[in-house]
Short mmCIF file of C-alpha atoms and ligand atoms in Angstrom, two decimals:
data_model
loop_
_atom_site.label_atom_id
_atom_site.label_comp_id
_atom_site.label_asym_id
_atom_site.label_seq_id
_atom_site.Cartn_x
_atom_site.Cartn_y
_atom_site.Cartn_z
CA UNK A 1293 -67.22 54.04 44.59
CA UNK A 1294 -65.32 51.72 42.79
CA UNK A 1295 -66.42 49.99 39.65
CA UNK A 1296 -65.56 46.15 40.04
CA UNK A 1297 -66.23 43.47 37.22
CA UNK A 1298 -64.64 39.90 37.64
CA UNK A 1299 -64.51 37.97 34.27
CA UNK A 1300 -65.88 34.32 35.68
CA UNK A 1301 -66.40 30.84 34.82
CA UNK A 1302 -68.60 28.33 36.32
CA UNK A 1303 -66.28 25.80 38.41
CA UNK A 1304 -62.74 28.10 38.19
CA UNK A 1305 -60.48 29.25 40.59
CA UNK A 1306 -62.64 32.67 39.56
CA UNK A 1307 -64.97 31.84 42.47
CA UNK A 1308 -62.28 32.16 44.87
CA UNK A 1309 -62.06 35.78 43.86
CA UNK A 1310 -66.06 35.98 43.42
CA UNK A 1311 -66.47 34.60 47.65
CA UNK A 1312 -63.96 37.49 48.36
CA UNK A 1313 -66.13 40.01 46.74
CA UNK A 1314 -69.51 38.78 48.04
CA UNK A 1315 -67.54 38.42 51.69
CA UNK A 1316 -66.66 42.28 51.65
CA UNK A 1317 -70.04 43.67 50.21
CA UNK A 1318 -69.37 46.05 47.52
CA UNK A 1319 -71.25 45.92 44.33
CA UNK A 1320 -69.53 44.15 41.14
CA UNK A 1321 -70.65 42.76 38.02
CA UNK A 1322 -69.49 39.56 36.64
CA UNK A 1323 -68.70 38.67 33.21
CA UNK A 1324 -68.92 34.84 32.27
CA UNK A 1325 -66.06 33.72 29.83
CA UNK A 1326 -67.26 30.84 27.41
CA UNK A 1327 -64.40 28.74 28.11
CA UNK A 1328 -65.63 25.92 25.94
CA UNK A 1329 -65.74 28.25 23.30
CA UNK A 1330 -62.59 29.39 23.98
CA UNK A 1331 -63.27 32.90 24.77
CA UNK A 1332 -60.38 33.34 27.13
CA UNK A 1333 -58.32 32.87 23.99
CA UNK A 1334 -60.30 35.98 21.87
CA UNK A 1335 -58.43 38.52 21.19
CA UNK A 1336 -60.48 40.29 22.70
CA UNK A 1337 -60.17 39.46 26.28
CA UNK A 1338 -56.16 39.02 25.71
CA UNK A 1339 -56.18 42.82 25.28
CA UNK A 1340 -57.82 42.60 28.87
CA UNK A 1341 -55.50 39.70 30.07
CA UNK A 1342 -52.85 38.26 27.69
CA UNK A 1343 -52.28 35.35 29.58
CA UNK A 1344 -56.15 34.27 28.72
CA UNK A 1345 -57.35 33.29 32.21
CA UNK A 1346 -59.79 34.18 34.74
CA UNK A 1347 -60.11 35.54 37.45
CA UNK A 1348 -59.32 38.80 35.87
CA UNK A 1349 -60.73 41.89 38.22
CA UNK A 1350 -61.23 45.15 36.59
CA UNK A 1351 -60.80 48.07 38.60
CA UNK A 1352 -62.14 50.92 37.55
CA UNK A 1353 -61.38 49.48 34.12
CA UNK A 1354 -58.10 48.70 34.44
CA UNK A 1355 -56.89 44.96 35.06
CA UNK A 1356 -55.57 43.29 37.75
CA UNK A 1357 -54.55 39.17 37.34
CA UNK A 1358 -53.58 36.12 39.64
CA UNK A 1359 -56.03 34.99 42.50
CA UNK A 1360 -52.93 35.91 44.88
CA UNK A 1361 -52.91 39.41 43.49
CA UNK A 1362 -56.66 40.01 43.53
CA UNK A 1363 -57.35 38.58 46.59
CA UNK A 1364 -54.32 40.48 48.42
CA UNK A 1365 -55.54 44.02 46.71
CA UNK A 1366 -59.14 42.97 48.08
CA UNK A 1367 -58.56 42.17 51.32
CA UNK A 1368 -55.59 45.44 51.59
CA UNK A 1369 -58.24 47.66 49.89
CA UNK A 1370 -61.45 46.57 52.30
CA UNK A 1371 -60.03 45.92 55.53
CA UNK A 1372 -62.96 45.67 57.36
CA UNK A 1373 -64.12 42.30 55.48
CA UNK A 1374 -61.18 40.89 57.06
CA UNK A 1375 -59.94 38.79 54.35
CA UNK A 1376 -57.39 38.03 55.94
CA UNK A 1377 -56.20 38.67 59.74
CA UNK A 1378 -54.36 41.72 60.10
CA UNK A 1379 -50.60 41.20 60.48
CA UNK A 1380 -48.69 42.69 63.03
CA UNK A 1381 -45.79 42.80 60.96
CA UNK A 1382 -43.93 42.18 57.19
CA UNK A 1383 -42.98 38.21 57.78
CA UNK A 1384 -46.45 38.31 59.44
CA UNK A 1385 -47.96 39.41 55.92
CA UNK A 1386 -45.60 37.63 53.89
CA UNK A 1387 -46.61 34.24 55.51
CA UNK A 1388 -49.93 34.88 54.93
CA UNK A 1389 -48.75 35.70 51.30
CA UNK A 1390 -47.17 32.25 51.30
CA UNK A 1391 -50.68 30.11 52.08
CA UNK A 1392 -52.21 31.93 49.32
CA UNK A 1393 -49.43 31.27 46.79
CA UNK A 1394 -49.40 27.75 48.20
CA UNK A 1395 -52.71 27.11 46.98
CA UNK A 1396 -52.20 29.12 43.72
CA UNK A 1397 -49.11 27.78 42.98
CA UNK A 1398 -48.52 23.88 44.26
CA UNK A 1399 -52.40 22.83 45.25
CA UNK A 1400 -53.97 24.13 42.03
CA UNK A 1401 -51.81 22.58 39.26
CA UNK A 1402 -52.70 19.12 41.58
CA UNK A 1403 -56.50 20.16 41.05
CA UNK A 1404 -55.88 20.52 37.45
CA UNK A 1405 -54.24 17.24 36.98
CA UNK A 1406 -57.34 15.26 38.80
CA UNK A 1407 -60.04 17.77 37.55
CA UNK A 1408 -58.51 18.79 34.10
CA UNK A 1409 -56.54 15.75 33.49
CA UNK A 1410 -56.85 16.15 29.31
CA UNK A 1411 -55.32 19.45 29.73
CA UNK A 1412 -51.69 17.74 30.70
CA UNK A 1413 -52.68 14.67 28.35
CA UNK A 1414 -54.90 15.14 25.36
CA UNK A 1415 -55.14 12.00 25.52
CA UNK A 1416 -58.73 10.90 27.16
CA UNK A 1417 -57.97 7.06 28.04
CA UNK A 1418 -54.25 7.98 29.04
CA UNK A 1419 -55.44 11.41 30.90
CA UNK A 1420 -57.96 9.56 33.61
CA UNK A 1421 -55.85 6.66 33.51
CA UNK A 1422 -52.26 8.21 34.31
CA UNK A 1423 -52.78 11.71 34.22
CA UNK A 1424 -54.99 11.48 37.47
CA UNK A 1425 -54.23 8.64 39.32
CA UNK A 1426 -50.95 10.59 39.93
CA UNK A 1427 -52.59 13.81 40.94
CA UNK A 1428 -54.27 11.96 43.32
CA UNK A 1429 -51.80 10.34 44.83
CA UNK A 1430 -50.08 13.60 45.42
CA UNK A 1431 -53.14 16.09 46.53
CA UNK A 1432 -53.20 13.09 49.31
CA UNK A 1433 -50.05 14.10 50.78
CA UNK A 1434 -51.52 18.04 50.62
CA UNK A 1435 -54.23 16.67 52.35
CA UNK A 1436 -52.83 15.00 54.53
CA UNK A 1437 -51.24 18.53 55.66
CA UNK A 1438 -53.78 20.42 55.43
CA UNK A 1439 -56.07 17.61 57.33
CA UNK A 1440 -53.64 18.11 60.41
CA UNK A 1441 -53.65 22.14 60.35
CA UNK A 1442 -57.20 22.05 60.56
CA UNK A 1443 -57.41 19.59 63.59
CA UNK A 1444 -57.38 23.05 66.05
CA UNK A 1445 -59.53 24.61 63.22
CA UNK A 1446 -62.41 25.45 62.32
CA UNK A 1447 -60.36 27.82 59.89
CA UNK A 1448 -56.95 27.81 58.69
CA UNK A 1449 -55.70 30.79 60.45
CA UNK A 1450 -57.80 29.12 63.64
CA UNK A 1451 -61.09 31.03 65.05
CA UNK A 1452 -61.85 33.45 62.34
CA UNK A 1453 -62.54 32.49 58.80
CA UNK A 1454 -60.13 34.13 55.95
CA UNK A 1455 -59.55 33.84 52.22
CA UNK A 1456 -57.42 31.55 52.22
CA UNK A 1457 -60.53 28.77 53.78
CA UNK A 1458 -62.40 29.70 50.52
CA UNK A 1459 -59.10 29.30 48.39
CA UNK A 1460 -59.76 25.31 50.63
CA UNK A 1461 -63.30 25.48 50.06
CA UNK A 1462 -62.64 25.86 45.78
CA UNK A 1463 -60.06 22.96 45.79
CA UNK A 1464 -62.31 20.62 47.76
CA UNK A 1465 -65.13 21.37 45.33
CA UNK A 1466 -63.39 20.64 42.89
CA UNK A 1467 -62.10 17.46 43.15
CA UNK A 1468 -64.46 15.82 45.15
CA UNK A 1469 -66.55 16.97 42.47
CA UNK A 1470 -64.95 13.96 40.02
CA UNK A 1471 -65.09 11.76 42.60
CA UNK A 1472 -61.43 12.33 44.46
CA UNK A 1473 -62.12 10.23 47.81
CA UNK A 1474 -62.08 12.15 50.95
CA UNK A 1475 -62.91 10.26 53.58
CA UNK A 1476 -59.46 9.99 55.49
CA UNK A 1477 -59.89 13.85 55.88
CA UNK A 1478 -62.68 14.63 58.45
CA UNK A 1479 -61.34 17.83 59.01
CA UNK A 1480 -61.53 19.78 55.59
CA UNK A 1481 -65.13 18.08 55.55
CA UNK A 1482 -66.03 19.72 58.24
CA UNK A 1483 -63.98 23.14 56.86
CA UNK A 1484 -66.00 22.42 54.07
CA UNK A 1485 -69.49 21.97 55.30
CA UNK A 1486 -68.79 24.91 57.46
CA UNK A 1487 -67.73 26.80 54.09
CA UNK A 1488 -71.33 26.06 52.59
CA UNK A 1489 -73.43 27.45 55.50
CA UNK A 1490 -71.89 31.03 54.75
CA UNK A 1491 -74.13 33.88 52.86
CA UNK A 1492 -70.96 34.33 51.05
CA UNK A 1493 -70.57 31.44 50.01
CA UNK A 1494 -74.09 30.80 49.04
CA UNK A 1495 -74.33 34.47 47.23
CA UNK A 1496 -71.29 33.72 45.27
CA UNK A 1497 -72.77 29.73 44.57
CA UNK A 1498 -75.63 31.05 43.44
CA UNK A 1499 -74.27 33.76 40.52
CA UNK A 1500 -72.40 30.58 38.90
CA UNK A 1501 -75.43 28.69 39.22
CA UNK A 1502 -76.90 31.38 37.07
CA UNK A 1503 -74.17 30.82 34.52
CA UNK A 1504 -74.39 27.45 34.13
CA UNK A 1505 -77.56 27.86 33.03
CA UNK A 1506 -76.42 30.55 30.43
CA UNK A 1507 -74.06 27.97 29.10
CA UNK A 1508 -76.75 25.30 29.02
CA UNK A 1509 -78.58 27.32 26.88
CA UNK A 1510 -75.77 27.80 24.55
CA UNK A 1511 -75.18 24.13 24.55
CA UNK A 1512 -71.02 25.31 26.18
CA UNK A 1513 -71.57 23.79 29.98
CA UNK A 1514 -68.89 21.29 30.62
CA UNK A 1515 -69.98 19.11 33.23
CA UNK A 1516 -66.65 17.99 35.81
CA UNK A 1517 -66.24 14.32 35.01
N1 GSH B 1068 -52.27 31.53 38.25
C1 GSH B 1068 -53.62 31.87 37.92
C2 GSH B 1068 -54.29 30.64 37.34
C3 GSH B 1068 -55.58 30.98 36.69
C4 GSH B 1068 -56.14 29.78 35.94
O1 GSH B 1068 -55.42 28.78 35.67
N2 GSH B 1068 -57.41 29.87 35.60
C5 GSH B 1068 -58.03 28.81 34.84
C6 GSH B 1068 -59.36 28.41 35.48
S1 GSH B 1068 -59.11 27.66 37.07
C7 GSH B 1068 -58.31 29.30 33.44
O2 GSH B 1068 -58.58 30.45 33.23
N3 GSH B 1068 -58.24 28.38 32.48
C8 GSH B 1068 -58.53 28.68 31.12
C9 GSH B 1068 -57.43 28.25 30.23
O3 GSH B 1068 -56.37 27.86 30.72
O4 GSH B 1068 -57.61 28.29 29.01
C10 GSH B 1068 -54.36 32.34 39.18
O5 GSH B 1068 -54.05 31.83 40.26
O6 GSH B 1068 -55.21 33.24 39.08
#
């Protein structure tokens, strides 16, 4: 069998990754990254991944980075979890390539600037008060998109739920989560509600749950705000 550990923290892109694993099935450990303590900056895990970010997925103790890489090599290496739909072809693949590098690529830095506004301004006052307003006005325009490929729905790739819905699910969480107003878009809150009812979902909800409180404890929880 093999041995799976996904460095994690609470609220991260990392529980994209974490869904796909508790989709497929297979045992893996996770290991939270203090992030407020900088601990993706040790040099320690920079021998692991020098670019100091999670997700990072070891397999059988050897690295692999980037959501798009981890969740590709996932959903290639279980098939049966159906990660993603099978493709009947290369452009088929590569497309579906393209949605998840959409979201890792141009969604994600719009999450940061609304979520993680100080980290483009360090700043406070000027962070929330340019830093974000901007990110918002852009994720609307994504939403707006994403709003309309959902109409058929209930998934992005139409009947049967993939990655890609829980790379959705992460960004929708995330900014709603400091208060990013989405009302005009009934149909990722249904994508999303739909999102919470799964085990997987739930299973992979509930193990960052468990390190919030670790980080609590320690007094190194950042709250979204
Ligand atoms: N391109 C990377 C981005 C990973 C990333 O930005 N992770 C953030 C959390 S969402 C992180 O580790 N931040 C810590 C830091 O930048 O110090 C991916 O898609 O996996």
């Amino acid at each position: 069998m093999i041995d799976l550990k996904l460095f994690v923290a609470p609220n991260t892109c990392a529980r994209v990754a974490t869904i796909a694993l508790e989709e497929i099935g297979v045992p893996f450990e996770t290991s939270l990254v203090r992030t407020a303590a900088n601990q993706q900056k040790s040099p320690e895990f920079l021998k692991i991944n020098p670019k100091g970010k999670v997700p990072t997925l070891l397999i059988d103790g050897a690295p692999l980075t980037e959501n798009v890489a981890i969740l590709t090599w996932l959903a290639d290496t279980f098939p049966d979890a159906k990660l993603l739909p099978a493709a009947n072809d290369k452009m088929e693949s590569l497309k579906q390539t393209a949605d998840l590098a959409f979201f890792a690529g141009s969604v994600h830095p719009i999450v940061t600037r609304i979520a993680m506004p100080m980290k483009i301004i360090a700043d406070a006052a000027q962070s929330f008060e340019i830093v974000r307003p901007a990110g918002v006005k852009d994720m609307d325009s994504v939403m707006k998109m994403i709003d309309a490929r959902l109409e058929a729905g209930p998934w992005w790739y139409g009947e049967d739920w993939s990655i890609v819905d829980a790379y959705l699910y992460w960004v929708w969480a995330r900014i709603t989560g400091v208060g990013y107003d989405g009302s005009a878009f009934p149909n990722i809150q249904r994508h999303f509600a739909l999102n919470k009812e799964r085990p997987a979902v739930q299973r992979a909800m509930a193990r960052e749950d468990v390190n919030i409180e670790i980080l609590k404890s320690e007094n190194l929880f950042m709250a979204p705000r």
